[in-house]
Short mmCIF file of C-alpha atoms and ligand atoms in Angstrom, two decimals:
data_model
loop_
_atom_site.label_atom_id
_atom_site.label_comp_id
_atom_site.label_asym_id
_atom_site.label_seq_id
_atom_site.Cartn_x
_atom_site.Cartn_y
_atom_site.Cartn_z
CA UNK A 1 9.38 -37.34 -11.30
CA UNK A 2 8.63 -38.02 -7.47
CA UNK A 3 8.15 -41.79 -6.72
CA UNK A 4 6.11 -42.45 -3.17
CA UNK A 5 6.27 -45.86 -1.49
CA UNK A 6 2.93 -47.50 -0.27
CA UNK A 7 3.58 -46.82 3.05
CA UNK A 8 3.61 -43.19 2.05
CA UNK A 9 -0.27 -41.95 2.94
CA UNK A 10 -2.52 -39.31 1.86
CA UNK A 11 -0.86 -36.09 3.96
CA UNK A 12 2.26 -37.76 3.79
CA UNK A 13 2.24 -37.16 -0.31
CA UNK A 14 0.53 -33.99 0.31
CA UNK A 15 3.59 -32.49 1.87
CA UNK A 16 6.21 -33.51 -0.07
CA UNK A 17 4.54 -33.43 -3.73
CA UNK A 18 3.88 -29.31 -2.37
CA UNK A 19 8.05 -29.25 -1.96
CA UNK A 20 8.68 -31.41 -4.86
CA UNK A 21 6.56 -28.86 -6.88
CA UNK A 22 8.34 -25.94 -4.99
CA UNK A 23 11.37 -26.77 -5.98
CA UNK A 24 11.10 -27.55 -9.98
CA UNK A 25 9.07 -23.84 -9.86
CA UNK A 26 12.31 -22.65 -7.96
CA UNK A 27 14.53 -24.48 -10.90
CA UNK A 28 12.74 -24.44 -13.59
CA UNK A 29 11.74 -28.33 -13.82
CA UNK A 30 8.54 -29.42 -15.34
CA UNK A 31 7.03 -31.48 -12.17
CA UNK A 32 6.03 -35.18 -13.53
CA UNK A 33 3.64 -37.13 -11.74
CA UNK A 34 3.57 -41.05 -11.04
CA UNK A 35 1.13 -41.65 -14.05
CA UNK A 36 3.21 -40.20 -16.77
CA UNK A 37 6.82 -42.01 -15.75
CA UNK A 38 7.35 -42.76 -19.25
CA UNK A 39 7.79 -38.65 -20.19
CA UNK A 40 9.95 -38.66 -17.11
CA UNK A 41 13.89 -38.04 -17.70
CA UNK A 42 14.23 -38.04 -14.17
CA UNK A 43 13.18 -40.06 -10.95
CA UNK A 44 13.59 -39.14 -7.65
CA UNK A 45 12.75 -41.97 -5.31
CA UNK A 46 11.36 -43.15 -1.45
CA UNK A 47 11.60 -47.18 -2.87
CA UNK A 48 14.22 -48.95 -0.90
CA UNK A 49 15.84 -50.21 -4.16
CA UNK A 50 17.65 -47.79 -6.01
CA UNK A 51 17.84 -48.09 -9.39
CA UNK A 52 20.42 -46.40 -11.14
CA UNK A 53 20.90 -43.02 -12.29
CA UNK A 54 17.53 -42.45 -10.20
CA UNK A 55 17.86 -39.98 -6.75
CA UNK A 56 17.01 -41.78 -3.49
CA UNK A 57 16.30 -40.08 -0.76
CA UNK A 58 15.90 -41.48 2.98
CA UNK A 59 12.01 -42.03 3.99
CA UNK A 60 11.84 -39.45 7.05
CA UNK A 61 9.82 -40.79 9.74
CA UNK A 62 6.51 -40.32 9.96
CA UNK A 63 4.80 -36.10 10.00
CA UNK A 64 4.97 -34.93 13.45
CA UNK A 65 1.82 -33.89 14.83
CA UNK A 66 1.97 -29.56 14.81
CA UNK A 67 1.50 -29.16 18.06
CA UNK A 68 4.78 -30.64 18.47
CA UNK A 69 8.17 -29.07 18.67
CA UNK A 70 10.39 -30.06 16.00
CA UNK A 71 13.85 -31.63 16.93
CA UNK A 72 17.06 -31.32 17.33
CA UNK A 73 19.39 -30.14 14.22
CA UNK A 74 21.94 -32.35 12.86
CA UNK A 75 24.91 -31.14 11.39
CA UNK A 76 25.63 -31.95 7.64
CA UNK A 77 28.45 -31.92 5.63
CA UNK A 78 29.68 -32.25 2.38
CA UNK A 79 32.59 -31.28 0.34
CA UNK A 80 30.74 -28.16 -1.20
CA UNK A 81 28.40 -27.06 1.77
CA UNK A 82 27.57 -27.60 5.16
CA UNK A 83 23.36 -27.10 6.83
CA UNK A 84 21.65 -28.79 9.46
CA UNK A 85 19.18 -31.85 9.15
CA UNK A 86 15.71 -31.90 10.81
CA UNK A 87 16.53 -35.80 9.96
CA UNK A 88 19.68 -37.28 9.50
CA UNK A 89 19.75 -39.68 6.19
CA UNK A 90 20.41 -43.72 5.80
CA UNK A 91 23.55 -45.34 4.46
CA UNK A 92 23.96 -44.94 0.39
CA UNK A 93 20.93 -42.51 0.26
CA UNK A 94 20.52 -38.88 0.15
CA UNK A 95 18.77 -37.08 2.84
CA UNK A 96 14.91 -36.76 2.87
CA UNK A 97 15.63 -33.01 1.12
CA UNK A 98 12.03 -32.64 0.11
CA UNK A 99 10.73 -33.23 4.29
CA UNK A 100 13.59 -30.64 4.70
CA UNK A 101 11.91 -28.39 2.86
CA UNK A 102 8.84 -28.54 3.85
CA UNK A 103 9.89 -28.39 7.15
CA UNK A 104 12.14 -24.84 6.67
CA UNK A 105 8.81 -23.37 4.23
CA UNK A 106 5.86 -24.41 6.37
CA UNK A 107 7.00 -23.36 9.21
CA UNK A 108 5.43 -26.28 11.19
CA UNK A 109 7.43 -25.79 13.83
CA UNK A 110 6.45 -22.34 14.93
CA UNK A 111 3.29 -23.97 15.33
CA UNK A 112 3.96 -25.30 18.36
CA UNK A 113 5.09 -22.22 19.86
CA UNK A 114 2.94 -21.06 23.33
CA UNK A 115 5.56 -18.18 23.18
CA UNK A 116 4.39 -14.69 22.32
CA UNK A 117 5.75 -11.35 23.23
CA UNK A 118 4.04 -8.24 24.57
CA UNK A 119 2.75 -7.24 20.68
CA UNK A 120 1.49 -11.12 20.15
CA UNK A 121 4.24 -12.31 17.82
CA UNK A 122 6.49 -15.58 17.87
CA UNK A 123 9.63 -13.73 19.34
CA UNK A 124 12.97 -14.38 17.42
CA UNK A 125 14.59 -16.72 20.34
CA UNK A 126 11.86 -18.44 20.44
CA UNK A 127 12.35 -20.18 16.82
CA UNK A 128 13.81 -22.70 15.45
CA UNK A 129 16.37 -20.51 14.69
CA UNK A 130 16.72 -18.85 17.39
CA UNK A 131 15.79 -21.66 20.17
CA UNK A 132 18.91 -23.22 18.68
CA UNK A 133 21.22 -21.05 18.13
CA UNK A 134 21.12 -21.06 13.86
CA UNK A 135 22.61 -18.57 11.94
CA UNK A 136 19.62 -16.51 10.81
CA UNK A 137 21.35 -15.93 7.24
CA UNK A 138 21.18 -18.76 6.37
CA UNK A 139 18.51 -19.89 3.92
CA UNK A 140 18.27 -23.75 5.10
CA UNK A 141 15.10 -24.56 2.49
CA UNK A 142 17.15 -22.91 0.06
CA UNK A 143 20.18 -25.17 0.73
CA UNK A 144 18.04 -28.21 0.76
CA UNK A 145 17.34 -27.77 -2.28
CA UNK A 146 20.83 -26.91 -3.78
CA UNK A 147 22.30 -29.88 -2.31
CA UNK A 148 18.91 -32.07 -4.01
CA UNK A 149 19.82 -30.52 -7.31
CA UNK A 150 23.72 -31.31 -6.90
CA UNK A 151 22.27 -35.23 -6.74
CA UNK A 152 20.37 -33.99 -9.54
CA UNK A 153 23.36 -33.10 -10.90
CA UNK A 154 26.09 -36.47 -10.61
CA UNK A 155 23.58 -38.51 -11.95
CA UNK A 156 22.22 -36.09 -15.23
CA UNK A 157 26.08 -34.18 -15.40
CA UNK A 158 24.52 -31.97 -18.32
CA UNK A 159 22.02 -30.52 -15.51
CA UNK A 160 23.25 -26.71 -14.87
CA UNK A 161 23.54 -26.41 -10.88
CA UNK A 162 21.89 -23.23 -10.37
CA UNK A 163 18.60 -22.03 -10.32
CA UNK A 164 17.12 -20.35 -13.32
CA UNK A 165 15.70 -16.58 -13.10
CA UNK A 166 12.59 -16.14 -14.23
CA UNK A 167 13.72 -13.00 -15.65
CA UNK A 168 16.36 -13.90 -18.29
CA UNK A 169 17.96 -10.42 -18.49
CA UNK A 170 18.64 -10.71 -14.37
CA UNK A 171 20.38 -12.55 -11.80
CA UNK A 172 18.34 -11.76 -8.52
CA UNK A 173 14.84 -10.03 -7.84
CA UNK A 174 14.20 -7.53 -4.83
CA UNK A 175 11.08 -6.54 -3.91
CA UNK A 176 10.97 -2.87 -2.68
CA UNK A 177 8.67 -1.67 -0.28
CA UNK A 178 7.77 0.89 1.71
CA UNK A 179 5.64 0.60 4.83
CA UNK A 180 3.37 3.86 5.34
CA UNK A 181 3.23 3.80 9.41
CA UNK A 182 3.19 7.91 9.35
CA UNK A 183 1.81 10.96 6.62
CA UNK A 184 2.49 14.97 7.51
CA UNK A 185 -0.45 16.49 9.10
CA UNK A 186 0.35 19.56 10.04
CA UNK A 187 3.88 21.40 11.36
CA UNK A 188 3.81 21.13 14.83
CA UNK A 189 2.76 17.70 15.29
CA UNK A 190 5.54 16.68 12.69
CA UNK A 191 7.94 19.17 14.63
CA UNK A 192 6.74 17.27 18.22
CA UNK A 193 7.33 13.89 16.11
CA UNK A 194 10.97 14.97 15.26
CA UNK A 195 11.64 15.78 19.00
CA UNK A 196 10.24 12.84 20.10
CA UNK A 197 12.34 10.70 17.56
CA UNK A 198 15.85 13.22 18.83
CA UNK A 199 15.41 11.77 22.53
CA UNK A 200 14.77 7.78 20.76
CA UNK A 201 18.14 8.73 19.11
CA UNK A 202 19.92 9.67 22.34
CA UNK A 203 18.37 6.83 24.75
CA UNK A 204 18.13 3.62 22.10
CA UNK A 205 20.78 3.88 19.56
CA UNK A 206 23.09 6.51 22.15
CA UNK A 207 23.45 8.97 18.89
CA UNK A 208 24.30 12.23 20.75
CA UNK A 209 25.08 14.05 17.25
CA UNK A 210 22.14 12.53 15.59
CA UNK A 211 19.73 13.97 18.17
CA UNK A 212 20.69 17.84 18.09
CA UNK A 213 20.44 17.61 14.43
CA UNK A 214 16.63 16.20 15.07
CA UNK A 215 15.95 18.65 17.62
CA UNK A 216 17.67 21.07 15.55
CA UNK A 217 15.39 20.43 13.12
CA UNK A 218 12.51 20.37 15.04
CA UNK A 219 12.32 23.78 15.99
CA UNK A 220 12.93 24.68 12.30
CA UNK A 221 10.11 23.14 11.20
CA UNK A 222 8.07 24.04 13.48
CA UNK A 223 9.02 27.62 12.30
CA UNK A 224 7.99 26.50 8.77
CA UNK A 225 11.10 24.39 7.44
CA UNK A 226 10.41 21.67 5.15
CA UNK A 227 9.39 18.36 6.99
CA UNK A 228 11.97 15.92 6.57
CA UNK A 229 9.58 13.50 7.55
CA UNK A 230 7.56 14.01 4.37
CA UNK A 231 9.58 11.70 1.65
CA UNK A 232 6.87 9.92 -0.93
CA UNK A 233 7.68 12.48 -3.17
CA UNK A 234 11.40 12.99 -3.34
CA UNK A 235 11.09 8.61 -2.81
CA UNK A 236 9.59 7.91 -5.42
CA UNK A 237 11.30 10.25 -8.21
CA UNK A 238 14.44 9.52 -6.53
CA UNK A 239 13.74 5.49 -7.36
CA UNK A 240 12.67 6.09 -11.22
CA UNK A 241 16.12 7.66 -11.57
CA UNK A 242 17.49 4.35 -9.83
CA UNK A 243 14.73 2.22 -12.53
CA UNK A 244 13.32 0.99 -9.52
CA UNK A 245 9.70 0.54 -8.91
CA UNK A 246 7.96 0.22 -5.69
CA UNK A 247 5.17 -0.70 -3.64
CA UNK A 248 3.76 1.59 -0.63
CA UNK A 249 1.41 0.12 1.37
CA UNK A 250 -0.98 2.08 3.59
CA UNK A 251 -3.26 1.79 6.65
CA UNK A 252 -6.74 1.50 5.82
CA UNK A 253 -8.44 1.77 9.17
CA UNK A 254 -6.66 3.71 12.57
CA UNK A 255 -8.16 1.93 15.80
CA UNK A 256 -5.35 0.94 18.19
CA UNK A 257 -2.91 4.05 19.15
CA UNK A 258 -0.13 1.74 17.50
CA UNK A 259 -2.18 2.49 14.08
CA UNK A 260 -0.73 5.34 11.68
CA UNK A 261 -1.84 8.82 11.95
CA UNK A 262 -3.81 9.59 9.57
CA UNK A 263 -7.48 8.19 8.04
CA UNK A 264 -8.15 6.39 4.84
CA UNK A 265 -9.93 9.84 3.90
CA UNK A 266 -6.67 11.99 4.76
CA UNK A 267 -4.67 8.79 2.73
CA UNK A 268 -6.71 8.48 -0.33
CA UNK A 269 -5.23 11.73 -2.35
CA UNK A 270 -1.69 10.38 -1.97
CA UNK A 271 -2.39 7.04 -2.81
CA UNK A 272 -4.75 8.43 -5.87
CA UNK A 273 -1.36 10.37 -7.11
CA UNK A 274 0.59 7.18 -6.46
CA UNK A 275 -1.68 4.93 -8.20
CA UNK A 276 -2.35 7.10 -11.29
CA UNK A 277 1.62 7.44 -11.66
CA UNK A 278 1.16 3.79 -11.76
CA UNK A 279 2.93 3.07 -8.69
CA UNK A 280 2.37 0.20 -6.76
CA UNK A 281 -0.56 0.68 -3.25
CA UNK A 282 -0.91 -2.11 -1.09
CA UNK A 283 -2.76 -2.47 2.28
CA UNK A 284 -0.73 -2.43 4.95
CA UNK A 285 -2.57 -4.50 7.67
CA UNK A 286 -3.65 -2.55 10.80
CA UNK A 287 -2.61 -3.20 14.52
CA UNK A 288 -5.61 -5.49 15.19
CA UNK A 289 -7.57 -6.41 11.72
CA UNK A 290 -6.18 -10.45 12.47
CA UNK A 291 -7.86 -10.70 15.76
CA UNK A 292 -11.10 -10.40 13.36
CA UNK A 293 -12.78 -12.66 11.07
CA UNK A 294 -12.22 -11.45 7.76
CA UNK A 295 -10.49 -8.25 8.74
CA UNK A 296 -7.64 -8.27 6.52
CA UNK A 297 -10.27 -8.94 3.65
CA UNK A 298 -12.17 -6.26 5.20
CA UNK A 299 -9.20 -3.72 4.65
CA UNK A 300 -9.26 -4.43 1.03
CA UNK A 301 -12.55 -4.40 0.75
CA UNK A 302 -11.76 -0.35 2.41
CA UNK A 303 -9.07 0.33 -0.46
CA UNK A 304 -11.52 -1.16 -3.02
CA UNK A 305 -14.04 1.43 -2.47
CA UNK A 306 -12.15 4.61 -2.96
CA UNK A 307 -10.84 3.42 -6.17
CA UNK A 308 -7.56 1.33 -5.23
CA UNK A 309 -6.37 -1.89 -6.57
CA UNK A 310 -4.02 -3.55 -4.30
CA UNK A 311 -3.07 -7.10 -4.67
CA UNK A 312 0.03 -7.08 -2.05
CA UNK A 313 -0.03 -6.61 1.63
CA UNK A 314 1.96 -6.66 4.66
CA UNK A 315 1.40 -6.82 8.54
CA UNK A 316 1.79 -3.21 10.70
CA UNK A 317 4.14 -4.28 13.15
CA UNK A 318 4.57 -7.62 11.93
CA UNK A 319 1.62 -8.70 14.28
CA UNK A 320 0.56 -11.47 13.54
CA UNK A 321 0.94 -15.48 14.01
CA UNK A 322 1.60 -17.96 11.03
CA UNK A 323 -1.65 -20.35 10.98
CA UNK A 324 -3.76 -16.42 11.15
CA UNK A 325 -1.67 -15.02 8.28
CA UNK A 326 -1.83 -17.75 5.63
CA UNK A 327 -5.56 -17.85 6.57
CA UNK A 328 -5.94 -13.97 6.14
CA UNK A 329 -4.65 -13.13 3.88
CA UNK A 330 -6.28 -16.20 1.56
CA UNK A 331 -9.31 -14.85 2.60
CA UNK A 332 -8.79 -11.75 1.89
CA UNK A 333 -7.71 -12.77 -1.66
CA UNK A 334 -4.81 -11.29 -2.16
CA UNK A 335 -2.19 -11.87 -4.46
CA UNK A 336 0.85 -11.83 -2.20
CA UNK A 337 2.14 -10.89 1.67
CA UNK A 338 5.30 -9.69 2.49
CA UNK A 339 4.98 -10.09 6.42
CA UNK A 340 7.18 -13.26 6.80
CA UNK A 341 10.05 -11.63 8.48
CA UNK A 342 11.32 -10.96 12.13
CA UNK A 343 11.29 -7.48 13.01
CA UNK A 344 14.91 -6.89 14.55
CA UNK A 345 16.43 -9.46 12.92
CA UNK A 346 17.74 -9.38 9.27
CA UNK A 347 17.64 -13.50 7.65
CA UNK A 348 15.03 -15.78 6.54
CA UNK A 349 12.44 -16.87 9.03
CA UNK A 350 10.71 -19.95 6.50
CA UNK A 351 14.51 -20.75 5.80
CA UNK A 352 13.51 -19.32 2.02
CA UNK A 353 15.19 -16.67 -0.02
CA UNK A 354 12.86 -17.15 -2.71
CA UNK A 355 8.76 -16.88 -2.77
CA UNK A 356 6.63 -19.44 -2.27
CA UNK A 357 2.56 -19.64 -1.91
CA UNK A 358 2.57 -21.15 2.12
CA UNK A 359 1.41 -24.45 3.28
CA UNK A 360 -2.14 -24.39 4.63
CA UNK A 361 -2.45 -27.44 6.88
CA UNK A 362 -6.10 -26.74 7.15
CA UNK A 363 -6.39 -27.77 3.69
CA UNK A 364 -3.05 -30.04 3.66
CA UNK A 365 -2.33 -27.98 0.26
CA UNK A 366 -0.78 -25.04 -0.80
CA UNK A 367 -2.25 -21.06 -0.03
CA UNK A 368 -3.21 -19.55 -3.37
CA UNK A 369 -1.35 -16.33 -2.68
CA UNK A 370 2.31 -16.17 -2.70
CA UNK A 371 4.62 -15.19 0.18
CA UNK A 372 7.05 -13.26 -0.10
CA UNK A 373 9.45 -13.13 2.22
CA UNK A 374 10.93 -10.01 4.57
CA UNK A 375 14.67 -10.68 4.66
CA UNK A 376 15.52 -7.07 5.64
CA UNK A 377 14.15 -4.29 7.43
CA UNK A 378 15.64 -0.50 7.19
CA UNK A 379 16.30 -0.22 10.89
CA UNK A 380 18.93 -3.27 10.41
CA UNK A 381 20.96 -0.53 8.16
CA UNK A 382 21.75 0.87 12.33
CA UNK A 383 23.49 -3.02 13.07
CA UNK A 384 26.53 -2.76 10.20
CA UNK A 385 29.96 -3.20 11.61
CA UNK A 386 28.41 -3.42 15.48
CA UNK A 387 28.20 -7.36 16.04
CA UNK A 388 32.21 -7.84 15.37
CA UNK A 389 32.22 -6.31 12.64
CA UNK A 390 29.11 -7.81 11.02
CA UNK A 391 27.21 -6.14 8.14
CA UNK A 392 23.52 -8.40 8.33
CA UNK A 393 22.67 -6.42 5.21
CA UNK A 394 25.42 -7.14 3.33
CA UNK A 395 25.28 -10.96 4.33
CA UNK A 396 21.70 -11.61 3.77
CA UNK A 397 21.59 -10.37 0.56
CA UNK A 398 24.65 -12.42 -0.60
CA UNK A 399 23.46 -15.75 0.57
CA UNK A 400 20.42 -15.07 -1.15
CA UNK A 401 22.33 -14.17 -4.64
CA UNK A 402 24.29 -17.01 -3.83
CA UNK A 403 21.48 -20.09 -3.39
CA UNK A 404 18.68 -18.45 -5.91
CA UNK A 405 16.95 -16.15 -7.76
CA UNK A 406 15.40 -13.80 -4.92
CA UNK A 407 11.79 -13.29 -4.67
CA UNK A 408 12.62 -11.58 -0.73
CA UNK A 409 11.19 -8.35 0.20
CA UNK A 410 12.92 -5.86 1.84
CA UNK A 411 10.87 -2.79 4.12
CA UNK A 412 12.59 1.02 4.29
CA UNK A 413 9.85 3.62 5.97
CA UNK A 414 9.16 6.17 3.98
CA UNK A 415 9.98 8.57 6.95
CA UNK A 416 13.59 6.13 7.06
CA UNK A 417 14.97 8.76 4.98
CA UNK A 418 16.32 12.23 5.07
CA UNK A 419 17.25 11.87 8.98
CA UNK A 420 14.04 13.14 10.64
CA UNK A 421 13.53 9.27 12.30
CA UNK A 422 17.11 7.46 11.72
CA UNK A 423 20.35 9.01 11.23
CA UNK A 424 20.87 9.42 7.14
CA UNK A 425 22.76 6.50 7.19
CA UNK A 426 19.84 4.95 7.18
CA UNK A 427 18.51 6.28 3.97
CA UNK A 428 21.76 5.94 2.28
CA UNK A 429 22.12 2.47 2.85
CA UNK A 430 19.41 2.44 0.41
CA UNK A 431 20.66 3.73 -2.07
CA UNK A 432 23.81 2.68 -1.65
CA UNK A 433 22.05 -0.83 -2.20
CA UNK A 434 20.16 0.35 -5.54
CA UNK A 435 23.24 1.67 -6.96
CA UNK A 436 25.35 -2.07 -6.62
CA UNK A 437 22.24 -3.83 -7.25
CA UNK A 438 23.73 -3.35 -11.27
CA UNK A 439 26.80 -4.51 -10.19
CA UNK A 440 25.55 -8.30 -9.28
CA UNK A 441 22.64 -8.37 -12.20
CA UNK A 442 19.65 -7.80 -9.98
CA UNK A 443 16.67 -5.74 -9.97
CA UNK A 444 14.60 -4.43 -7.60
CA UNK A 445 10.85 -4.31 -8.12
CA UNK A 446 7.70 -3.88 -7.18
CA UNK A 447 5.69 -6.66 -5.34
CA UNK A 448 3.15 -6.16 -8.14
CA UNK A 449 5.76 -6.33 -11.04
CA UNK A 450 7.25 -9.64 -9.06
CA UNK A 451 4.05 -11.08 -8.75
CA UNK A 452 3.29 -10.79 -12.99
CA UNK A 453 7.57 -12.15 -13.81
CA UNK A 454 6.79 -15.52 -11.27
CA UNK A 455 3.57 -16.25 -10.68
CA UNK A 456 3.25 -18.44 -13.66
CA UNK A 457 6.47 -20.32 -12.39
CA UNK A 458 4.73 -21.38 -9.68
CA UNK A 459 2.04 -21.77 -11.79
CA UNK A 460 3.29 -24.29 -14.00
CA UNK A 461 4.60 -26.06 -10.66
CA UNK A 462 0.85 -27.03 -10.18
CA UNK A 463 1.30 -24.39 -6.99
CA UNK A 464 -1.46 -22.05 -7.67
CA UNK A 465 -4.14 -21.13 -9.72
CA UNK A 466 -4.75 -18.83 -12.98
CA UNK A 467 -4.96 -15.30 -11.70
CA UNK A 468 -5.34 -12.25 -13.78
CA UNK A 469 -1.94 -11.21 -13.13
CA UNK A 470 -0.43 -13.49 -15.77
ZN1 LIG B 1 3.83 -0.51 9.71
#
């Protein structure tokens, strides 16, 4: 049970209760409200006098206005782990772990960020993690939850310190997704694209051997050889062999030069074929959809009109700000979104290696969809071993496995396989991860499958409404 003190007003209570319910959803606790105190076997309290057997949190200062950046991080170390805090603890009390969870998961600091890159995104360097030189691959919200659970286990030793996965046979869940930015149309246009990729391999990745190979491939494709950018068929078959499912997101609209190379009509046969095979098809929100009122909703409607049943989405180019994302995904009626990540950095933008309904500051309540944060992207595979021999992919997955049961998403574009866009190692790394998954009791699954398994946890914690995919 969570116990407040009278000076905590409705806004503070709504935010802390949201963090409390989220903690309960991840750890598999049953949240009890104050009026049912007698049925609770555990009390987390802000009361100034701390009864024995209670977990006593420091009452953090007021919540700052949304346009004010978060305070500087404070280093915090215990015997078990190290982290950073937004607010220091009082003597003899735990830090306000719920306020810490709230700060990270709500991304409140990003609301104050005025800097945008040329695409209109908040750059990594301007985010809290980037600005303060924190580790993007440490899931700080999950770390705060782990500290809170340990505090509970100190007064209730029978309590496990591990969060409980909703799937008995697995320990970690990875939502496996593919953004379809490009569909092979004609061998001449594919040949031209591969030649262009050769130039990128040479100038951006400095990989002469890859560029040479791609030049040769471009010539062969022009003469009728198989197109290495045509990968969806191969990908779905291989995934099946690996016992993995996946979500494929398509762009329903094309009204900017950075959108895909196909129209909804051109992509429909591929999408129908996937849907008929029981493979999830979702909405890849087009480049400009968030500039329009109900823009994303209209793209869901377009898919429905051609007989598709999307429930999940990701923003193309990760082009969004957090308030736009929360409002538009909610308006579209989607079940889940997978956009919340950085375009060029692996890790945890909301400090979360778990799925969560984002906090809606306009309503002071949780949004009614699940965010499955994007933790890994195909191109990160090119960075492995580059910076001091570090491997961002391995580090991200290891951190997520250490602190939770997953609920993060990863994206490999279909064209990342086959060597037509990136070096072969990018696609190979994906298959290696699927093979390694077994050793970690890890399941790679579509967003839709994840939603069916995990939604009841958030619903039972009072965070999400009952919906059809239970
Ligand atoms: Zn895209």
